[in-house]
Amino acid sequence: MNITEDPSTSTLAARESEVRSYSRSWPTTFDRAQGSTLYNVDGKPYLDFFAGAGALNYGHNNPVLKEALLDYISSDRIIHSLDMFTEARTDFLNTFGEMILAPRNLDYRVVFPGPGGANAVEAALKLARKVTGRESVINFTNAFHGMTLGALSVTGNSLKRGGAGVPLVHATPMPFDDYFGRDYPDFFYFERLLTDTGSGLNKPAAVIVETVQGEGGINAARAEWLRGLSELCRKHDILLILDDVQMGCGRTGGFFSFEEAGIEPDMVCLSKSISGSGLPMALTLVRPQLDIWEPGEHNGTFRGIAPAFVTATEAIRTFWADDALERSTLAKGARIESRFNALSAAHPGAGLVAKGRGLARGLQFADGETAGRVAAGCFERGLLVETSGPEDEVLKLLPALTITNDELDRGLDIIESATDAALAA
Ligand SMILES: *Cc1c(COP(=O)(O)O)cnc(C)c1O
């Protein structure tokens, strides 16, 4: 087998379903990775501004997490345990409670809903309906919450919704922050529909929201908008579900992306970087009063992937004992923002807009075709960066939080030259 051939056009890709996606943007076979660098089978390095869609906030094969994992596995400890007690599970729950929840004055029960983000969302929706006895849920324009039917029903993207094959019901989209610019007061439409008995809006069980819409194009809600939403939910006795699957675990600075707004959601969904190592793990956090499930009423095989608990615990101990990571994330985010503002100023009329918070950053182009050309140009220059947004018009940066300033600058240089080339074409 000639390993240097382009796998996307070779027999290498013939066995796998057409549904594969990232391998189309990055047609090479990856082999090893360390920190913010991946190497393909020929040893060619690629700088990573994608970090597994935010599943690798602490980089690839972080040495501290890797050591904890190797220690655990090499001594025949439990790998799979359904939800039986294991030391790994108990250590994680204690560490998460003591080092993440307690210092933030948060009190949540932890549900292990299954291995992925969509599992965390499904569990939250299900419990919200059980608690309130209501069916309908409010979601927001350009939201993304996962690919299972319940999660898809609260997701905006029409291509993804179209794949469901059945009606996606019991969800009503409302305008996200800034959807109409600042032409209307916040929640102008939502609040009116809630209070008008003739509006036709069934009283919702819950509102589900992201603080920064990652898949939706790096749309960052303002802190005051989030506070307004939280107050509106409280006033109308609606549960607030915060989907922190992508923006949690330090992506925007603090461990939870909603800390900055000072709100306390009724439920929080976490996944992607919660294991720290890229191993599958998800959590649904629920206010204790809402934990009305019968034993086993929600269940699943993979809710006890102990190696994921081990790296999750080690990640919390290593990165969340002080605020050093938070401060460096904010500083690195500001570095990207100022480079993007400069790039935008260097191309007046090209419609470039810098977006985002912390190390969730976007550079919006006039259309998806241009953004796609920039992303492809980045790949040719050895940088992995994806696009998002309804037309894929936003170049989306999710580097590891542990990326060095040198690596960050090197990647930003590549984006600059790929942008110059794409706009000159
Ligand atoms: C990725 C993501 C999900 C879905 O997670 P999966 O592990 O892919 O099921 C849900 N919500 C948000 C905000 C996400 O970014």
Short mmCIF file of C-alpha atoms in Angstrom, two decimals, residues 47 63 69 119 137 153 185 219 252 300 310 323 335 340 362 365 412 419:
data_model
loop_
_atom_site.label_atom_id
_atom_site.label_comp_id
_atom_site.label_asym_id
_atom_site.label_seq_id
_atom_site.Cartn_x
_atom_site.Cartn_y
_atom_site.Cartn_z
CA LEU A 47 -0.48 22.49 13.73
CA PRO A 63 2.02 13.90 29.44
CA LEU A 69 -3.95 6.64 32.21
CA ASN A 119 -26.45 11.84 25.53
CA VAL A 137 -38.71 23.28 24.63
CA SER A 153 -35.15 18.89 17.38
CA PRO A 185 -34.89 44.93 22.89
CA ASN A 219 -21.80 33.64 18.05
CA THR A 252 -13.96 30.61 27.17
CA GLY A 300 -27.01 2.99 29.27
CA VAL A 310 -9.07 8.88 35.67
CA ASP A 323 -6.66 30.52 37.86
CA ARG A 335 -4.02 37.88 21.00
CA PHE A 340 -8.07 39.26 13.41
CA GLY A 362 -14.03 33.09 14.62
CA PHE A 365 -15.87 35.98 5.70
CA LEU A 412 -2.11 33.03 12.86
CA THR A 419 -6.49 34.84 3.72
#
